[in-house]
Structures are given as structure tokens and as C-alpha cells.
JSON list of C-alpha atoms in Angstrom, two decimals:
[
{"chain": "N", "resi": 32, "resn": "MET", "atom": "CA", "xyz": [-58.93, 5.71, -36.91]},
{"chain": "N", "resi": 33, "resn": "LYS", "atom": "CA", "xyz": [-58.61, 8.49, -39.57]},
{"chain": "N", "resi": 34, "resn": "GLN", "atom": "CA", "xyz": [-54.90, 8.77, -38.84]},
{"chain": "N", "resi": 35, "resn": "ILE", "atom": "CA", "xyz": [-54.45, 5.02, -39.30]},
{"chain": "N", "resi": 36, "resn": "LEU", "atom": "CA", "xyz": [-56.32, 5.09, -42.61]},
{"chain": "N", "resi": 37, "resn": "LEU", "atom": "CA", "xyz": [-54.32, 8.02, -43.83]},
{"chain": "N", "resi": 38, "resn": "PHE", "atom": "CA", "xyz": [-51.01, 6.30, -42.92]},
{"chain": "N", "resi": 39, "resn": "LEU", "atom": "CA", "xyz": [-52.10, 3.17, -44.82]},
{"chain": "N", "resi": 40, "resn": "LEU", "atom": "CA", "xyz": [-53.04, 5.24, -47.94]},
{"chain": "N", "resi": 41, "resn": "ILE", "atom": "CA", "xyz": [-49.63, 6.91, -47.84]},
{"chain": "N", "resi": 42, "resn": "MET", "atom": "CA", "xyz": [-47.83, 3.51, -47.52]},
{"chain": "N", "resi": 43, "resn": "ASN", "atom": "CA", "xyz": [-49.92, 1.97, -50.27]},
{"chain": "N", "resi": 44, "resn": "PHE", "atom": "CA", "xyz": [-49.25, 4.93, -52.57]},
{"chain": "N", "resi": 45, "resn": "GLY", "atom": "CA", "xyz": [-45.50, 4.64, -52.01]},
{"chain": "N", "resi": 46, "resn": "PHE", "atom": "CA", "xyz": [-45.66, 0.87, -52.64]},
{"chain": "N", "resi": 47, "resn": "ALA", "atom": "CA", "xyz": [-47.65, 1.42, -55.74]},
{"chain": "N", "resi": 48, "resn": "GLN", "atom": "CA", "xyz": [-45.02, 3.95, -57.01]},
{"chain": "N", "resi": 49, "resn": "GLN", "atom": "CA", "xyz": [-42.30, 1.31, -56.54]},
{"chain": "N", "resi": 50, "resn": "ILE", "atom": "CA", "xyz": [-44.28, -1.27, -58.34]},
{"chain": "N", "resi": 51, "resn": "LYS", "atom": "CA", "xyz": [-44.72, 1.00, -61.40]},
{"chain": "N", "resi": 52, "resn": "ARG", "atom": "CA", "xyz": [-41.00, 1.24, -61.86]},
{"chain": "N", "resi": 53, "resn": "LYS", "atom": "CA", "xyz": [-39.38, -1.03, -64.39]},
{"chain": "N", "resi": 54, "resn": "LEU", "atom": "CA", "xyz": [-35.87, -2.33, -64.66]},
{"chain": "N", "resi": 55, "resn": "VAL", "atom": "CA", "xyz": [-34.57, -0.45, -67.68]},
{"chain": "N", "resi": 56, "resn": "TRP", "atom": "CA", "xyz": [-30.90, -1.57, -67.56]},
{"chain": "N", "resi": 57, "resn": "GLU", "atom": "CA", "xyz": [-28.76, -3.93, -65.59]},
{"chain": "N", "resi": 58, "resn": "GLU", "atom": "CA", "xyz": [-25.12, -5.04, -65.65]},
{"chain": "N", "resi": 59, "resn": "ASN", "atom": "CA", "xyz": [-24.43, -8.46, -64.16]},
{"chain": "N", "resi": 60, "resn": "PHE", "atom": "CA", "xyz": [-20.85, -8.92, -65.40]},
{"chain": "N", "resi": 61, "resn": "ASN", "atom": "CA", "xyz": [-21.50, -12.38, -66.73]},
{"chain": "N", "resi": 62, "resn": "GLU", "atom": "CA", "xyz": [-19.22, -12.10, -69.78]},
{"chain": "N", "resi": 63, "resn": "LYS", "atom": "CA", "xyz": [-15.53, -12.73, -70.09]},
{"chain": "N", "resi": 64, "resn": "GLU", "atom": "CA", "xyz": [-14.76, -9.15, -70.70]},
{"chain": "N", "resi": 65, "resn": "LEU", "atom": "CA", "xyz": [-16.53, -5.80, -70.23]},
{"chain": "N", "resi": 66, "resn": "ASN", "atom": "CA", "xyz": [-18.88, -4.98, -73.11]},
{"chain": "N", "resi": 67, "resn": "GLU", "atom": "CA", "xyz": [-17.46, -1.84, -74.73]},
{"chain": "N", "resi": 68, "resn": "LYS", "atom": "CA", "xyz": [-20.86, -1.08, -76.21]},
{"chain": "N", "resi": 69, "resn": "ASP", "atom": "CA", "xyz": [-21.78, -0.08, -72.64]},
{"chain": "N", "resi": 70, "resn": "TRP", "atom": "CA", "xyz": [-18.45, 0.79, -71.10]},
{"chain": "N", "resi": 71, "resn": "ASN", "atom": "CA", "xyz": [-15.47, 3.13, -71.73]},
{"chain": "N", "resi": 72, "resn": "PHE", "atom": "CA", "xyz": [-12.05, 2.78, -70.17]},
{"chain": "N", "resi": 73, "resn": "GLU", "atom": "CA", "xyz": [-10.37, 5.93, -68.90]},
{"chain": "N", "resi": 74, "resn": "LEU", "atom": "CA", "xyz": [-6.64, 5.43, -68.98]},
{"chain": "N", "resi": 75, "resn": "GLY", "atom": "CA", "xyz": [-3.41, 6.93, -67.73]},
{"chain": "N", "resi": 76, "resn": "ASN", "atom": "CA", "xyz": [-2.81, 9.60, -65.11]},
{"chain": "N", "resi": 77, "resn": "GLY", "atom": "CA", "xyz": [-5.58, 12.01, -66.12]},
{"chain": "N", "resi": 78, "resn": "CYS", "atom": "CA", "xyz": [-3.40, 14.49, -67.99]},
{"chain": "N", "resi": 79, "resn": "PRO", "atom": "CA", "xyz": [-3.56, 17.32, -68.88]},
{"chain": "N", "resi": 80, "resn": "ASN", "atom": "CA", "xyz": [-5.22, 17.65, -65.51]},
{"chain": "N", "resi": 81, "resn": "CYS", "atom": "CA", "xyz": [-2.77, 15.08, -64.03]},
{"chain": "N", "resi": 82, "resn": "GLY", "atom": "CA", "xyz": [-3.73, 13.16, -60.97]},
{"chain": "N", "resi": 83, "resn": "TRP", "atom": "CA", "xyz": [-7.32, 13.22, -62.13]},
{"chain": "N", "resi": 84, "resn": "GLY", "atom": "CA", "xyz": [-7.71, 16.64, -60.61]},
{"chain": "N", "resi": 85, "resn": "ASN", "atom": "CA", "xyz": [-7.19, 15.28, -57.11]},
{"chain": "N", "resi": 86, "resn": "ASN", "atom": "CA", "xyz": [-3.40, 14.53, -57.01]},
{"chain": "N", "resi": 87, "resn": "GLU", "atom": "CA", "xyz": [-4.18, 10.87, -57.18]},
{"chain": "N", "resi": 88, "resn": "ARG", "atom": "CA", "xyz": [-1.24, 8.45, -57.53]},
{"chain": "N", "resi": 89, "resn": "GLN", "atom": "CA", "xyz": [-2.59, 5.78, -59.77]},
{"chain": "N", "resi": 90, "resn": "LEU", "atom": "CA", "xyz": [-2.39, 5.10, -63.48]},
{"chain": "N", "resi": 91, "resn": "TYR", "atom": "CA", "xyz": [-5.57, 3.57, -64.83]},
{"chain": "N", "resi": 92, "resn": "THR", "atom": "CA", "xyz": [-5.22, 0.60, -67.14]},
{"chain": "N", "resi": 93, "resn": "LYS", "atom": "CA", "xyz": [-7.36, -1.95, -68.98]},
{"chain": "N", "resi": 94, "resn": "THR", "atom": "CA", "xyz": [-5.54, -4.72, -67.14]},
{"chain": "N", "resi": 95, "resn": "ASN", "atom": "CA", "xyz": [-6.39, -4.11, -63.54]},
{"chain": "N", "resi": 96, "resn": "TYR", "atom": "CA", "xyz": [-9.79, -5.68, -63.72]},
{"chain": "N", "resi": 97, "resn": "LYS", "atom": "CA", "xyz": [-11.34, -9.04, -64.33]},
{"chain": "N", "resi": 98, "resn": "LEU", "atom": "CA", "xyz": [-14.82, -10.59, -64.62]},
{"chain": "N", "resi": 99, "resn": "GLU", "atom": "CA", "xyz": [-15.15, -13.59, -62.46]},
{"chain": "N", "resi": 100, "resn": "LYS", "atom": "CA", "xyz": [-18.20, -15.57, -61.32]},
{"chain": "N", "resi": 101, "resn": "GLY", "atom": "CA", "xyz": [-20.50, -12.76, -62.21]},
{"chain": "N", "resi": 102, "resn": "LYS", "atom": "CA", "xyz": [-18.49, -10.03, -60.50]},
{"chain": "N", "resi": 103, "resn": "LEU", "atom": "CA", "xyz": [-16.45, -7.11, -61.70]},
{"chain": "N", "resi": 104, "resn": "ILE", "atom": "CA", "xyz": [-13.22, -7.10, -59.71]},
{"chain": "N", "resi": 105, "resn": "ILE", "atom": "CA", "xyz": [-10.97, -4.03, -59.79]},
{"chain": "N", "resi": 106, "resn": "THR", "atom": "CA", "xyz": [-7.57, -4.62, -58.40]},
{"chain": "N", "resi": 107, "resn": "ALA", "atom": "CA", "xyz": [-5.32, -1.80, -57.07]},
{"chain": "N", "resi": 108, "resn": "GLN", "atom": "CA", "xyz": [-1.67, -2.74, -57.22]},
{"chain": "N", "resi": 109, "resn": "LYS", "atom": "CA", "xyz": [1.80, -1.28, -56.61]},
{"chain": "N", "resi": 110, "resn": "LYS", "atom": "CA", "xyz": [4.78, -2.62, -58.58]},
{"chain": "N", "resi": 111, "resn": "ASP", "atom": "CA", "xyz": [8.16, -0.95, -59.10]},
{"chain": "N", "resi": 112, "resn": "SER", "atom": "CA", "xyz": [6.90, 2.24, -57.33]},
{"chain": "N", "resi": 113, "resn": "ILE", "atom": "CA", "xyz": [3.93, 2.56, -59.76]},
{"chain": "N", "resi": 114, "resn": "TYR", "atom": "CA", "xyz": [0.32, 2.32, -58.58]},
{"chain": "N", "resi": 115, "resn": "THR", "atom": "CA", "xyz": [-2.27, 0.98, -61.03]},
{"chain": "N", "resi": 116, "resn": "SER", "atom": "CA", "xyz": [-6.05, 0.54, -61.01]},
{"chain": "N", "resi": 117, "resn": "THR", "atom": "CA", "xyz": [-9.03, 0.70, -63.40]},
{"chain": "N", "resi": 118, "resn": "ARG", "atom": "CA", "xyz": [-11.70, 3.39, -64.06]},
{"chain": "N", "resi": 119, "resn": "ILE", "atom": "CA", "xyz": [-14.74, 2.81, -66.37]},
{"chain": "N", "resi": 120, "resn": "THR", "atom": "CA", "xyz": [-17.63, 4.94, -67.49]},
{"chain": "N", "resi": 121, "resn": "THR", "atom": "CA", "xyz": [-20.77, 4.63, -69.47]},
{"chain": "N", "resi": 122, "resn": "ALA", "atom": "CA", "xyz": [-20.52, 8.13, -71.04]},
{"chain": "N", "resi": 123, "resn": "GLY", "atom": "CA", "xyz": [-22.21, 8.39, -74.36]},
{"chain": "N", "resi": 124, "resn": "LYS", "atom": "CA", "xyz": [-23.48, 4.84, -74.06]},
{"chain": "N", "resi": 125, "resn": "ARG", "atom": "CA", "xyz": [-25.65, 4.36, -71.04]},
{"chain": "N", "resi": 126, "resn": "GLU", "atom": "CA", "xyz": [-26.98, 7.58, -69.66]},
{"chain": "N", "resi": 127, "resn": "PHE", "atom": "CA", "xyz": [-30.03, 8.07, -67.34]},
{"chain": "N", "resi": 128, "resn": "GLN", "atom": "CA", "xyz": [-32.31, 10.81, -66.05]},
{"chain": "N", "resi": 129, "resn": "TYR", "atom": "CA", "xyz": [-34.28, 10.01, -62.87]},
{"chain": "N", "resi": 130, "resn": "GLY", "atom": "CA", "xyz": [-35.04, 6.64, -61.33]},
{"chain": "N", "resi": 131, "resn": "ARG", "atom": "CA", "xyz": [-33.44, 4.26, -58.76]},
{"chain": "N", "resi": 132, "resn": "ILE", "atom": "CA", "xyz": [-29.81, 3.55, -59.50]},
{"chain": "N", "resi": 133, "resn": "GLU", "atom": "CA", "xyz": [-28.12, 0.97, -57.35]},
{"chain": "N", "resi": 134, "resn": "VAL", "atom": "CA", "xyz": [-24.85, -1.02, -57.11]},
{"chain": "N", "resi": 135, "resn": "ARG", "atom": "CA", "xyz": [-24.09, -4.10, -54.90]},
{"chain": "N", "resi": 136, "resn": "ALA", "atom": "CA", "xyz": [-20.45, -3.97, -54.03]},
{"chain": "N", "resi": 137, "resn": "LYS", "atom": "CA", "xyz": [-17.75, -5.21, -51.61]},
{"chain": "N", "resi": 138, "resn": "LEU", "atom": "CA", "xyz": [-15.19, -2.62, -50.45]},
{"chain": "N", "resi": 139, "resn": "PRO", "atom": "CA", "xyz": [-11.37, -2.77, -50.38]},
{"chain": "N", "resi": 140, "resn": "THR", "atom": "CA", "xyz": [-9.73, -1.65, -47.19]},
{"chain": "N", "resi": 141, "resn": "GLY", "atom": "CA", "xyz": [-6.52, 0.05, -46.13]},
{"chain": "N", "resi": 142, "resn": "LYS", "atom": "CA", "xyz": [-5.07, 3.50, -45.85]},
{"chain": "N", "resi": 143, "resn": "GLY", "atom": "CA", "xyz": [-4.84, 5.20, -49.24]},
{"chain": "N", "resi": 144, "resn": "ILE", "atom": "CA", "xyz": [-7.71, 3.33, -50.90]},
{"chain": "N", "resi": 145, "resn": "TRP", "atom": "CA", "xyz": [-10.57, 5.38, -52.51]},
{"chain": "N", "resi": 146, "resn": "PRO", "atom": "CA", "xyz": [-13.26, 3.30, -54.33]},
{"chain": "N", "resi": 147, "resn": "ALA", "atom": "CA", "xyz": [-16.30, 5.06, -55.71]},
{"chain": "N", "resi": 148, "resn": "PHE", "atom": "CA", "xyz": [-19.57, 4.60, -57.59]},
{"chain": "N", "resi": 149, "resn": "TRP", "atom": "CA", "xyz": [-20.77, 7.92, -59.02]},
{"chain": "N", "resi": 150, "resn": "MET", "atom": "CA", "xyz": [-22.26, 9.91, -61.83]},
{"chain": "N", "resi": 151, "resn": "LEU", "atom": "CA", "xyz": [-21.44, 12.94, -64.02]},
{"chain": "N", "resi": 152, "resn": "GLY", "atom": "CA", "xyz": [-23.72, 15.17, -66.13]},
{"chain": "N", "resi": 153, "resn": "SER", "atom": "CA", "xyz": [-23.79, 14.26, -69.80]},
{"chain": "N", "resi": 154, "resn": "ASN", "atom": "CA", "xyz": [-22.98, 17.79, -70.79]},
{"chain": "N", "resi": 155, "resn": "ILE", "atom": "CA", "xyz": [-19.61, 17.90, -68.89]},
{"chain": "N", "resi": 156, "resn": "LYS", "atom": "CA", "xyz": [-17.60, 18.27, -72.09]},
{"chain": "N", "resi": 157, "resn": "THR", "atom": "CA", "xyz": [-19.50, 21.45, -73.02]},
{"chain": "N", "resi": 158, "resn": "VAL", "atom": "CA", "xyz": [-20.03, 23.18, -69.69]},
{"chain": "N", "resi": 159, "resn": "GLY", "atom": "CA", "xyz": [-17.28, 21.66, -67.59]},
{"chain": "N", "resi": 160, "resn": "TRP", "atom": "CA", "xyz": [-17.17, 20.50, -64.01]},
{"chain": "N", "resi": 161, "resn": "PRO", "atom": "CA", "xyz": [-18.88, 21.30, -61.60]},
{"chain": "N", "resi": 162, "resn": "LYS", "atom": "CA", "xyz": [-21.47, 23.00, -63.78]},
{"chain": "N", "resi": 163, "resn": "ALA", "atom": "CA", "xyz": [-22.48, 19.61, -65.20]},
{"chain": "N", "resi": 164, "resn": "GLY", "atom": "CA", "xyz": [-23.05, 18.28, -61.72]},
{"chain": "N", "resi": 165, "resn": "GLU", "atom": "CA", "xyz": [-21.83, 15.18, -59.92]},
{"chain": "N", "resi": 166, "resn": "ILE", "atom": "CA", "xyz": [-23.62, 12.50, -57.83]},
{"chain": "N", "resi": 167, "resn": "ASP", "atom": "CA", "xyz": [-21.34, 10.49, -55.57]},
{"chain": "N", "resi": 168, "resn": "ILE", "atom": "CA", "xyz": [-23.60, 7.54, -54.69]},
{"chain": "N", "resi": 169, "resn": "MET", "atom": "CA", "xyz": [-20.79, 5.89, -52.70]},
{"chain": "N", "resi": 170, "resn": "GLU", "atom": "CA", "xyz": [-17.28, 6.93, -51.72]},
{"chain": "N", "resi": 171, "resn": "TYR", "atom": "CA", "xyz": [-15.08, 5.19, -49.15]},
{"chain": "N", "resi": 172, "resn": "ILE", "atom": "CA", "xyz": [-11.66, 6.10, -48.00]},
{"chain": "N", "resi": 173, "resn": "GLY", "atom": "CA", "xyz": [-9.55, 3.51, -46.20]},
{"chain": "N", "resi": 174, "resn": "LYS", "atom": "CA", "xyz": [-8.04, 6.04, -43.80]},
{"chain": "N", "resi": 175, "resn": "ASN", "atom": "CA", "xyz": [-11.50, 6.49, -42.31]},
{"chain": "N", "resi": 176, "resn": "PRO", "atom": "CA", "xyz": [-12.91, 2.96, -41.81]},
{"chain": "N", "resi": 177, "resn": "HIS", "atom": "CA", "xyz": [-16.54, 2.13, -41.24]},
{"chain": "N", "resi": 178, "resn": "THR", "atom": "CA", "xyz": [-17.64, 5.28, -43.05]},
{"chain": "N", "resi": 179, "resn": "ILE", "atom": "CA", "xyz": [-19.61, 6.00, -46.26]},
{"chain": "N", "resi": 180, "resn": "TYR", "atom": "CA", "xyz": [-19.69, 9.37, -48.00]},
{"chain": "N", "resi": 181, "resn": "THR", "atom": "CA", "xyz": [-22.62, 10.44, -50.16]},
{"chain": "N", "resi": 182, "resn": "THR", "atom": "CA", "xyz": [-22.13, 13.81, -51.86]},
{"chain": "N", "resi": 183, "resn": "LEU", "atom": "CA", "xyz": [-23.43, 16.11, -54.63]},
{"chain": "N", "resi": 184, "resn": "HIS", "atom": "CA", "xyz": [-21.25, 18.65, -56.39]},
{"chain": "N", "resi": 185, "resn": "THR", "atom": "CA", "xyz": [-22.87, 21.67, -58.07]},
{"chain": "N", "resi": 186, "resn": "GLN", "atom": "CA", "xyz": [-21.67, 25.03, -59.28]},
{"chain": "N", "resi": 187, "resn": "ASP", "atom": "CA", "xyz": [-23.11, 26.51, -56.12]},
{"chain": "N", "resi": 188, "resn": "SER", "atom": "CA", "xyz": [-21.61, 24.06, -53.63]},
{"chain": "N", "resi": 189, "resn": "HIS", "atom": "CA", "xyz": [-18.55, 22.19, -54.96]},
{"chain": "N", "resi": 190, "resn": "GLY", "atom": "CA", "xyz": [-15.90, 24.25, -53.08]},
{"chain": "N", "resi": 191, "resn": "ASN", "atom": "CA", "xyz": [-16.86, 23.08, -49.61]},
{"chain": "N", "resi": 192, "resn": "SER", "atom": "CA", "xyz": [-18.87, 20.03, -50.54]},
{"chain": "N", "resi": 193, "resn": "ILE", "atom": "CA", "xyz": [-21.68, 21.24, -48.41]},
{"chain": "N", "resi": 194, "resn": "ASN", "atom": "CA", "xyz": [-24.25, 18.92, -50.00]},
{"chain": "N", "resi": 195, "resn": "THR", "atom": "CA", "xyz": [-22.90, 15.83, -48.28]},
{"chain": "N", "resi": 196, "resn": "LYS", "atom": "CA", "xyz": [-23.52, 13.29, -45.58]},
{"chain": "N", "resi": 197, "resn": "VAL", "atom": "CA", "xyz": [-20.98, 11.09, -43.69]},
{"chain": "N", "resi": 198, "resn": "THR", "atom": "CA", "xyz": [-22.53, 8.05, -42.18]},
{"chain": "N", "resi": 199, "resn": "THR", "atom": "CA", "xyz": [-20.99, 5.40, -39.98]},
{"chain": "N", "resi": 200, "resn": "PHE", "atom": "CA", "xyz": [-21.58, 1.67, -40.55]},
{"chain": "N", "resi": 201, "resn": "PRO", "atom": "CA", "xyz": [-19.44, -0.46, -38.19]},
{"chain": "N", "resi": 202, "resn": "SER", "atom": "CA", "xyz": [-19.56, -3.51, -40.47]},
{"chain": "N", "resi": 203, "resn": "ILE", "atom": "CA", "xyz": [-19.58, -1.92, -43.87]},
{"chain": "N", "resi": 204, "resn": "GLU", "atom": "CA", "xyz": [-16.32, -3.64, -44.85]},
{"chain": "N", "resi": 205, "resn": "GLU", "atom": "CA", "xyz": [-17.94, -7.05, -44.27]},
{"chain": "N", "resi": 206, "resn": "GLY", "atom": "CA", "xyz": [-19.44, -8.68, -47.36]},
{"chain": "N", "resi": 207, "resn": "TYR", "atom": "CA", "xyz": [-21.54, -6.93, -50.08]},
{"chain": "N", "resi": 208, "resn": "HIS", "atom": "CA", "xyz": [-23.78, -3.95, -49.52]},
{"chain": "N", "resi": 209, "resn": "ILE", "atom": "CA", "xyz": [-26.19, -2.05, -51.73]},
{"chain": "N", "resi": 210, "resn": "TYR", "atom": "CA", "xyz": [-25.61, 1.67, -52.43]},
{"chain": "N", "resi": 211, "resn": "ALA", "atom": "CA", "xyz": [-28.37, 3.57, -54.20]},
{"chain": "N", "resi": 212, "resn": "ILE", "atom": "CA", "xyz": [-30.08, 6.80, -55.07]},
{"chain": "N", "resi": 213, "resn": "ASP", "atom": "CA", "xyz": [-33.77, 7.55, -55.71]},
{"chain": "N", "resi": 214, "resn": "TRP", "atom": "CA", "xyz": [-33.67, 10.47, -58.10]},
{"chain": "N", "resi": 215, "resn": "THR", "atom": "CA", "xyz": [-36.79, 12.48, -59.18]},
{"chain": "N", "resi": 216, "resn": "LYS", "atom": "CA", "xyz": [-37.30, 15.89, -60.67]},
{"chain": "N", "resi": 217, "resn": "ASP", "atom": "CA", "xyz": [-37.65, 17.27, -57.10]},
{"chain": "N", "resi": 218, "resn": "LYS", "atom": "CA", "xyz": [-35.00, 15.49, -54.99]},
{"chain": "N", "resi": 219, "resn": "ILE", "atom": "CA", "xyz": [-32.18, 12.91, -54.78]},
{"chain": "N", "resi": 220, "resn": "GLU", "atom": "CA", "xyz": [-32.33, 10.48, -51.78]},
{"chain": "N", "resi": 221, "resn": "PHE", "atom": "CA", "xyz": [-29.34, 8.27, -50.96]},
{"chain": "N", "resi": 222, "resn": "PHE", "atom": "CA", "xyz": [-29.52, 4.78, -49.44]},
{"chain": "N", "resi": 223, "resn": "VAL", "atom": "CA", "xyz": [-27.07, 2.30, -47.95]},
{"chain": "N", "resi": 224, "resn": "ASP", "atom": "CA", "xyz": [-28.80, -1.10, -47.97]},
{"chain": "N", "resi": 225, "resn": "SER", "atom": "CA", "xyz": [-32.32, -0.12, -46.73]},
{"chain": "N", "resi": 226, "resn": "THR", "atom": "CA", "xyz": [-31.16, 2.92, -44.74]},
{"chain": "N", "resi": 227, "resn": "SER", "atom": "CA", "xyz": [-31.96, 6.37, -46.08]},
{"chain": "N", "resi": 228, "resn": "VAL", "atom": "CA", "xyz": [-28.86, 8.43, -45.28]},
{"chain": "N", "resi": 229, "resn": "TYR", "atom": "CA", "xyz": [-29.31, 11.79, -47.00]},
{"chain": "N", "resi": 230, "resn": "THR", "atom": "CA", "xyz": [-31.81, 13.69, -49.12]},
{"chain": "N", "resi": 231, "resn": "PHE", "atom": "CA", "xyz": [-30.95, 16.63, -51.33]},
{"chain": "N", "resi": 232, "resn": "GLN", "atom": "CA", "xyz": [-33.91, 18.88, -52.17]},
{"chain": "N", "resi": 233, "resn": "PRO", "atom": "CA", "xyz": [-32.85, 22.52, -52.66]},
{"chain": "N", "resi": 234, "resn": "PRO", "atom": "CA", "xyz": [-35.68, 25.08, -52.32]},
{"chain": "N", "resi": 235, "resn": "ILE", "atom": "CA", "xyz": [-34.43, 27.00, -55.34]},
{"chain": "N", "resi": 236, "resn": "LYS", "atom": "CA", "xyz": [-33.56, 25.07, -58.38]},
{"chain": "N", "resi": 237, "resn": "ASN", "atom": "CA", "xyz": [-31.53, 26.60, -61.18]},
{"chain": "N", "resi": 238, "resn": "GLU", "atom": "CA", "xyz": [-28.47, 25.71, -63.22]},
{"chain": "N", "resi": 239, "resn": "ASN", "atom": "CA", "xyz": [-26.15, 26.39, -60.29]},
{"chain": "N", "resi": 240, "resn": "THR", "atom": "CA", "xyz": [-28.07, 24.46, -57.58]},
{"chain": "N", "resi": 241, "resn": "TRP", "atom": "CA", "xyz": [-29.83, 21.76, -59.55]},
{"chain": "N", "resi": 242, "resn": "PRO", "atom": "CA", "xyz": [-28.04, 20.48, -62.67]},
{"chain": "N", "resi": 243, "resn": "TYR", "atom": "CA", "xyz": [-29.93, 17.18, -62.11]},
{"chain": "N", "resi": 244, "resn": "ASP", "atom": "CA", "xyz": [-32.48, 17.75, -64.79]},
{"chain": "N", "resi": 245, "resn": "GLN", "atom": "CA", "xyz": [-30.56, 16.03, -67.53]},
{"chain": "N", "resi": 246, "resn": "LYS", "atom": "CA", "xyz": [-29.01, 12.61, -68.23]},
{"chain": "N", "resi": 247, "resn": "PHE", "atom": "CA", "xyz": [-26.10, 11.43, -66.24]},
{"chain": "N", "resi": 248, "resn": "PHE", "atom": "CA", "xyz": [-23.55, 8.59, -66.88]},
{"chain": "N", "resi": 249, "resn": "LEU", "atom": "CA", "xyz": [-22.01, 6.11, -64.48]},
{"chain": "N", "resi": 250, "resn": "LEU", "atom": "CA", "xyz": [-18.49, 5.73, -63.24]},
{"chain": "N", "resi": 251, "resn": "ILE", "atom": "CA", "xyz": [-16.71, 3.07, -61.25]},
{"chain": "N", "resi": 252, "resn": "ASN", "atom": "CA", "xyz": [-13.16, 3.39, -60.12]},
{"chain": "N", "resi": 253, "resn": "MET", "atom": "CA", "xyz": [-10.71, 2.78, -57.31]},
{"chain": "N", "resi": 254, "resn": "ALA", "atom": "CA", "xyz": [-8.24, 5.68, -56.81]},
{"chain": "N", "resi": 255, "resn": "ILE", "atom": "CA", "xyz": [-5.20, 5.63, -54.63]},
{"chain": "N", "resi": 256, "resn": "GLY", "atom": "CA", "xyz": [-4.16, 8.53, -52.45]},
{"chain": "N", "resi": 257, "resn": "GLY", "atom": "CA", "xyz": [-5.11, 12.03, -53.62]},
{"chain": "N", "resi": 258, "resn": "ASN", "atom": "CA", "xyz": [-6.65, 14.98, -51.87]},
{"chain": "N", "resi": 259, "resn": "PHE", "atom": "CA", "xyz": [-9.46, 12.89, -50.45]},
{"chain": "N", "resi": 260, "resn": "GLY", "atom": "CA", "xyz": [-8.08, 9.39, -50.15]},
{"chain": "N", "resi": 261, "resn": "GLY", "atom": "CA", "xyz": [-4.57, 10.39, -48.98]},
{"chain": "N", "resi": 262, "resn": "PRO", "atom": "CA", "xyz": [-2.01, 11.72, -48.93]},
{"chain": "N", "resi": 263, "resn": "ASP", "atom": "CA", "xyz": [-0.54, 8.88, -46.92]},
{"chain": "N", "resi": 264, "resn": "VAL", "atom": "CA", "xyz": [-0.70, 5.43, -48.54]},
{"chain": "N", "resi": 265, "resn": "ASP", "atom": "CA", "xyz": [0.11, 2.18, -46.73]},
{"chain": "N", "resi": 266, "resn": "ASP", "atom": "CA", "xyz": [2.01, 0.16, -49.40]},
{"chain": "N", "resi": 267, "resn": "SER", "atom": "CA", "xyz": [1.64, -2.98, -47.37]},
{"chain": "N", "resi": 268, "resn": "ILE", "atom": "CA", "xyz": [-2.08, -3.29, -48.21]},
{"chain": "N", "resi": 269, "resn": "PHE", "atom": "CA", "xyz": [-1.59, -4.08, -51.85]},
{"chain": "N", "resi": 270, "resn": "PRO", "atom": "CA", "xyz": [-3.12, -5.66, -53.84]},
{"chain": "N", "resi": 271, "resn": "GLN", "atom": "CA", "xyz": [-6.66, -4.62, -52.89]},
{"chain": "N", "resi": 272, "resn": "GLU", "atom": "CA", "xyz": [-9.93, -5.70, -54.65]},
{"chain": "N", "resi": 273, "resn": "TYR", "atom": "CA", "xyz": [-13.02, -3.59, -55.21]},
{"chain": "N", "resi": 274, "resn": "SER", "atom": "CA", "xyz": [-15.76, -6.16, -56.19]},
{"chain": "N", "resi": 275, "resn": "ILE", "atom": "CA", "xyz": [-19.04, -5.19, -57.88]},
{"chain": "N", "resi": 276, "resn": "ASP", "atom": "CA", "xyz": [-21.83, -7.80, -58.06]},
{"chain": "N", "resi": 277, "resn": "TYR", "atom": "CA", "xyz": [-24.27, -5.81, -60.21]},
{"chain": "N", "resi": 278, "resn": "ILE", "atom": "CA", "xyz": [-25.75, -2.45, -61.25]},
{"chain": "N", "resi": 279, "resn": "LYS", "atom": "CA", "xyz": [-29.43, -1.90, -61.77]},
{"chain": "N", "resi": 280, "resn": "VAL", "atom": "CA", "xyz": [-31.43, 1.08, -62.98]},
{"chain": "N", "resi": 281, "resn": "TYR", "atom": "CA", "xyz": [-35.25, 1.30, -62.42]},
{"chain": "N", "resi": 282, "resn": "GLN", "atom": "CA", "xyz": [-37.50, 3.96, -63.92]}
]
């Protein structure tokens, strides 16, 4: 009986903690164009660190996206031997420290595709990467179907991406799914829909193992090829659409 009561108390406490959280920001993509008070476009091939640091093939433009029926749709294309896509961030405009951060998205498919929903530390321009920290809430690469990657990059671990989890979902390409983190001062837990897939909670927290004590900004992009997504790209798959229904942040 005592064990049952203890279990109920723990469950009620967790539920109460969820109730206390408030929706502090959401993006529902209901306008005709992206609101540049919230979003930045990152353009071109990533020079001077060309290929965006990963030998990616795409040029990012302002024209490879549209807002339609409350969805952000990023389209990857190939035309005249040039690959194009779109990459957006909230750097300097919408930055967050702790909370539940989630996206509802539908994935593109095909060899060479690399969509992601991720975060970078707000101090990246002063301390650089990976010192600033990176949170990859969702990465998917078309050459490995039915698989979701959740990863953290820190000064201590970026070389081998040891803070990572690869999880198989046989129907992840079908319809929309929710990708989220629950981020506190102690840990970051990753979710796909209602499934907890990975928790990062290093026993020693310092600037090299835990840069997650500051604000981070959001990034959404669809890369093509690169060290992770490629190197082989199936040109017959284009165009491919990466569709985002909403983003929500609770604190």
C-alpha cells in the first residue's frame, strides 16, 4: 500500500510540474511570409567555411520555402546541377533557456536528404563551435530510413558525437510527428512523440561538458549530401518537401 501511495505521489508531482509550465512562444506559420522579427535567413554556401562545415551541396535561398495552410514547407531542389534549399534561425530574436521545446513535422525522404530541427548556444559568435554547445532535437538522413538521430555537441564530446542516440521508428516517414526536448538545469531529455529516446545528464558539469546553462536559438533547415547526409545523392528524388506544422516553447 505504501508503495502504491508513493507511486501516486510521484506521478501527481510530475503532472503538477507539467501544469505549471506556460506556453511562452509558438510559431504556427499562419502568415503569408515568415516574420523576420522572429526569423533570420542564412543564405549561400556557408563561406568562408563553405559547405556549412560539412561538405554539404546546397545553396540556401529565401525562395525555397512557402507558408501554406498553416505549414512551413521547405523544398529541396536540383536545377542545372545546382542544389537549393532553405535554412532559418531565431538567433538574436527568439532565444530560450530551459523548458519543453517541440516541433511537429513531416519528413522528406530519399538518399542525400538531411532535414533537422536543432539549437545553438547564443554565445557562438564569441566562443565558437562546439564551445557554445549544440542540441540536435531531430536529425534524419534519407540514406538510413526509419531512423531518428538525437545528439548533443559539446567541447568535450563533439569529435565522436558520443552524446547521441539513434532510434528506429518503422513508420516515422508517414505523416507528422512531434520531436521535443525537456531541458532543465540538470538534464536534457529527448522525445519522439510520447517516447523518451535519450537523456543527457553528465555527472560533472562545466563549460566543456555542459554549455546548456545559457540561452539557445532555434534552427530549421534541410541540407543535401554532406559528411552526414551523403556523400551519395539520388538526384531522382527531387523536389523534396520538409513540412513543419508548428513550434512551441513551454517554460
